[in-house]
CSV table of C-alpha atoms in Angstrom, one decimal:
chain,number,residue,atom,x,y,z
A,1,UNK,CA,0.0,0.0,0.0
A,2,UNK,CA,2.9,2.3,0.6
A,3,UNK,CA,2.0,6.0,0.7
A,4,UNK,CA,-1.6,5.3,-0.4
A,5,UNK,CA,-3.7,7.1,2.1
A,6,UNK,CA,-6.7,4.8,2.6
A,7,UNK,CA,-9.1,4.2,5.4
A,8,UNK,CA,-9.4,1.0,7.3
A,9,UNK,CA,-11.9,-1.4,5.8
A,10,UNK,CA,-14.2,-3.5,8.0
A,11,UNK,CA,-11.5,-6.2,8.5
A,12,UNK,CA,-9.0,-3.5,9.5
A,13,UNK,CA,-11.4,-2.0,11.9
A,14,UNK,CA,-12.0,-5.4,13.5
A,15,UNK,CA,-8.3,-6.1,13.7
A,16,UNK,CA,-7.7,-2.6,15.3
A,17,UNK,CA,-10.4,-3.3,17.9
A,18,UNK,CA,-8.7,-6.6,18.7
A,19,UNK,CA,-5.2,-5.1,19.1
A,20,UNK,CA,-6.8,-2.4,21.2
A,21,UNK,CA,-8.3,-5.0,23.5
A,22,UNK,CA,-4.9,-6.7,23.7
A,23,UNK,CA,-3.1,-3.5,24.5
A,24,UNK,CA,-5.6,-2.3,27.0
A,25,UNK,CA,-3.7,-4.0,29.8
A,26,UNK,CA,-0.6,-2.0,29.0
A,27,UNK,CA,0.3,1.5,30.3
A,28,UNK,CA,1.6,4.0,27.7
A,29,UNK,CA,3.1,7.4,28.4
A,30,UNK,CA,2.8,8.6,24.8
A,31,UNK,CA,1.4,7.4,21.5
A,32,UNK,CA,2.9,8.2,18.1
A,33,UNK,CA,1.4,7.4,14.7
A,34,UNK,CA,2.1,7.6,11.0
A,35,UNK,CA,-0.1,10.3,9.5
A,36,UNK,CA,-1.5,7.8,6.9
A,37,UNK,CA,-5.2,7.3,7.7
A,38,UNK,CA,-5.0,3.5,8.2
A,39,UNK,CA,-2.4,4.0,10.9
A,40,UNK,CA,-4.2,7.0,12.4
A,41,UNK,CA,-7.5,5.2,12.6
A,42,UNK,CA,-5.8,2.2,14.3
A,43,UNK,CA,-4.1,4.6,16.8
A,44,UNK,CA,-7.4,6.3,17.5
A,45,UNK,CA,-9.1,2.9,18.2
A,46,UNK,CA,-6.3,1.9,20.5
A,47,UNK,CA,-6.3,5.3,22.2
A,48,UNK,CA,-9.9,4.9,23.3
A,49,UNK,CA,-8.4,2.9,26.2
A,50,UNK,CA,-5.8,5.6,27.1
A,51,UNK,CA,-7.2,9.0,26.1
A,52,UNK,CA,-3.7,10.3,25.2
A,53,UNK,CA,-2.7,12.9,22.7
A,54,UNK,CA,-1.6,11.1,19.5
A,55,UNK,CA,1.7,12.6,18.2
A,56,UNK,CA,1.7,12.5,14.4
A,57,UNK,CA,5.1,11.9,12.8
A,58,UNK,CA,5.6,12.1,9.0
A,59,UNK,CA,8.7,9.9,9.2
A,60,UNK,CA,6.6,7.0,10.4
A,61,UNK,CA,5.0,6.6,7.0
A,62,UNK,CA,5.4,3.4,5.0
A,63,UNK,CA,7.8,3.1,2.1
A,64,UNK,CA,7.0,5.3,-0.9
A,65,UNK,CA,6.3,3.0,-3.8
A,66,UNK,CA,6.3,5.9,-6.3
A,67,UNK,CA,4.8,4.8,-9.6
A,68,UNK,CA,3.9,1.4,-8.2
A,69,UNK,CA,1.4,2.9,-5.7
A,70,UNK,CA,-2.1,1.5,-6.3
A,71,UNK,CA,-1.0,-1.5,-8.4
A,72,UNK,CA,-1.0,-5.2,-7.5
A,73,UNK,CA,2.2,-7.2,-7.4
A,74,UNK,CA,1.0,-9.0,-10.6
A,75,UNK,CA,0.6,-5.7,-12.4
A,76,UNK,CA,4.0,-4.6,-11.2
A,77,UNK,CA,5.6,-7.9,-12.3
A,78,UNK,CA,4.0,-7.6,-15.7
A,79,UNK,CA,4.9,-3.9,-16.3
A,80,UNK,CA,8.3,-3.8,-14.6
A,81,UNK,CA,9.6,-7.4,-14.9
A,82,UNK,CA,13.3,-6.6,-14.3
A,83,UNK,CA,12.7,-4.3,-11.4
A,84,UNK,CA,10.1,-6.7,-9.9
A,85,UNK,CA,12.7,-9.5,-10.0
A,86,UNK,CA,15.3,-7.2,-8.4
A,87,UNK,CA,12.7,-6.2,-5.7
A,88,UNK,CA,12.3,-9.8,-4.7
A,89,UNK,CA,16.0,-10.9,-4.9
A,90,UNK,CA,17.9,-7.8,-3.8
A,91,UNK,CA,15.4,-5.4,-2.3
A,92,UNK,CA,17.8,-3.1,-0.4
A,93,UNK,CA,18.7,-0.8,-3.2
A,94,UNK,CA,16.0,-1.4,-5.7
A,95,UNK,CA,14.0,1.8,-6.1
A,96,UNK,CA,10.5,1.8,-7.7
A,97,UNK,CA,10.2,4.6,-10.3
A,98,UNK,CA,9.7,7.9,-8.4
A,99,UNK,CA,9.8,6.0,-5.0
A,100,UNK,CA,12.2,5.2,-2.3
A,101,UNK,CA,14.3,2.1,-1.6
A,102,UNK,CA,14.6,0.2,1.6
A,103,UNK,CA,17.9,2.0,2.5
A,104,UNK,CA,16.0,5.3,2.3
A,105,UNK,CA,13.2,3.9,4.5
A,106,UNK,CA,15.7,2.4,7.0
A,107,UNK,CA,17.6,5.7,7.4
A,108,UNK,CA,14.3,7.6,7.9
A,109,UNK,CA,13.1,4.9,10.4
A,110,UNK,CA,16.3,4.9,12.4
A,111,UNK,CA,16.3,8.6,12.7
A,112,UNK,CA,12.7,8.8,13.9
A,113,UNK,CA,13.2,5.9,16.3
A,114,UNK,CA,16.2,7.7,17.9
A,115,UNK,CA,14.3,10.9,18.1
A,116,UNK,CA,11.3,9.2,19.8
A,117,UNK,CA,13.7,7.3,22.1
A,118,UNK,CA,15.7,10.4,23.1
A,119,UNK,CA,12.5,12.3,23.9
A,120,UNK,CA,11.0,9.5,25.9
A,121,UNK,CA,13.8,7.8,27.9
A,122,UNK,CA,12.4,5.6,30.6
A,123,UNK,CA,8.9,5.9,29.2
A,124,UNK,CA,6.6,3.3,27.7
A,125,UNK,CA,5.7,4.5,24.1
A,126,UNK,CA,3.3,3.1,21.6
A,127,UNK,CA,4.2,3.7,17.9
A,128,UNK,CA,1.6,2.9,15.3
A,129,UNK,CA,3.3,2.5,11.9
A,130,UNK,CA,3.6,0.1,9.0
A,131,UNK,CA,5.1,-3.3,8.2
A,132,UNK,CA,7.9,-2.1,5.9
A,133,UNK,CA,9.1,0.4,8.5
A,134,UNK,CA,9.0,-2.2,11.2
A,135,UNK,CA,10.9,-4.7,9.1
A,136,UNK,CA,13.8,-2.3,8.3
A,137,UNK,CA,14.1,-1.4,12.0
A,138,UNK,CA,14.2,-5.1,12.9
A,139,UNK,CA,17.0,-5.5,10.3
A,140,UNK,CA,18.9,-2.6,11.9
A,141,UNK,CA,18.5,-3.8,15.5
A,142,UNK,CA,19.4,-7.4,14.6
A,143,UNK,CA,22.2,-6.3,12.3
A,144,UNK,CA,20.6,-8.2,9.4
A,145,UNK,CA,21.2,-6.9,5.8
A,146,UNK,CA,18.3,-5.4,4.1
A,147,UNK,CA,18.5,-8.0,1.3
A,148,UNK,CA,17.2,-10.5,3.9
A,149,UNK,CA,14.1,-8.4,4.5
A,150,UNK,CA,11.7,-11.0,3.0
A,151,UNK,CA,12.7,-13.6,5.5
A,152,UNK,CA,10.1,-12.3,8.0
A,153,UNK,CA,6.7,-10.6,7.8
A,154,UNK,CA,5.1,-8.0,10.0
A,155,UNK,CA,1.3,-8.6,10.0
A,156,UNK,CA,-1.3,-5.9,10.2
A,157,UNK,CA,-1.7,-5.1,13.9
A,158,UNK,CA,1.2,-7.3,14.8
A,159,UNK,CA,2.9,-6.2,18.0
A,160,UNK,CA,6.6,-5.7,18.0
A,161,UNK,CA,8.3,-4.7,21.3
A,162,UNK,CA,11.6,-3.0,21.7
A,163,UNK,CA,13.0,-2.6,25.2
A,164,UNK,CA,16.0,-0.7,26.5
A,165,UNK,CA,18.8,-2.7,27.9
A,166,UNK,CA,22.1,-1.1,28.8
A,167,UNK,CA,21.3,2.1,26.8
A,168,UNK,CA,20.5,0.0,23.7
A,169,UNK,CA,17.2,-1.1,22.2
A,170,UNK,CA,16.7,-4.8,21.9
A,171,UNK,CA,13.9,-6.7,20.2
A,172,UNK,CA,11.9,-8.7,22.8
A,173,UNK,CA,8.8,-9.5,20.7
A,174,UNK,CA,8.2,-9.6,17.0
A,175,UNK,CA,4.9,-9.6,15.2
A,176,UNK,CA,2.8,-11.0,18.1
A,177,UNK,CA,-0.7,-11.4,16.6
A,178,UNK,CA,-2.5,-14.0,18.7
A,179,UNK,CA,-5.1,-11.3,19.4
A,180,UNK,CA,-6.3,-11.8,15.9
A,181,UNK,CA,-7.3,-15.4,16.6
A,182,UNK,CA,-8.3,-15.3,20.2
A,183,UNK,CA,-10.0,-11.9,21.0
């Protein structure tokens, strides 16, 4: 979906309600969100339990797919066969026409994560963002090359937890999504 600014559909609303129920037992000091409507709507549904100000952060947007926005993978593969193949085999530096590559996204994601971290040391922060951004941050934290990006998937409303240990962020939970089955 990339930068496509779409509302949640009925399934998305139901998933947001389930993750909100799962997160209702947590205590958040601040909530940050991507400005894209699907993330904002999810943040607003979650925030019904917390009544916090939602801090909108442009840098939390999903990867910009440029000319690929609004097209299916099948259409992209048909219209851009070489780039599509490169996207699957070596995604780190492949840039969709008029879009950004995963290195661009990772740099943006690392910068915003450090900014949020520095502003909120010792606090519990909820960030509502997108799968691509989460994946590039996980690669960074685990020191995995971006060409390995497709070896894991971040589901919609999947919960990923970073905790501070010895002045460093560590990954303690990735893509928890049991709430989609059980709540």
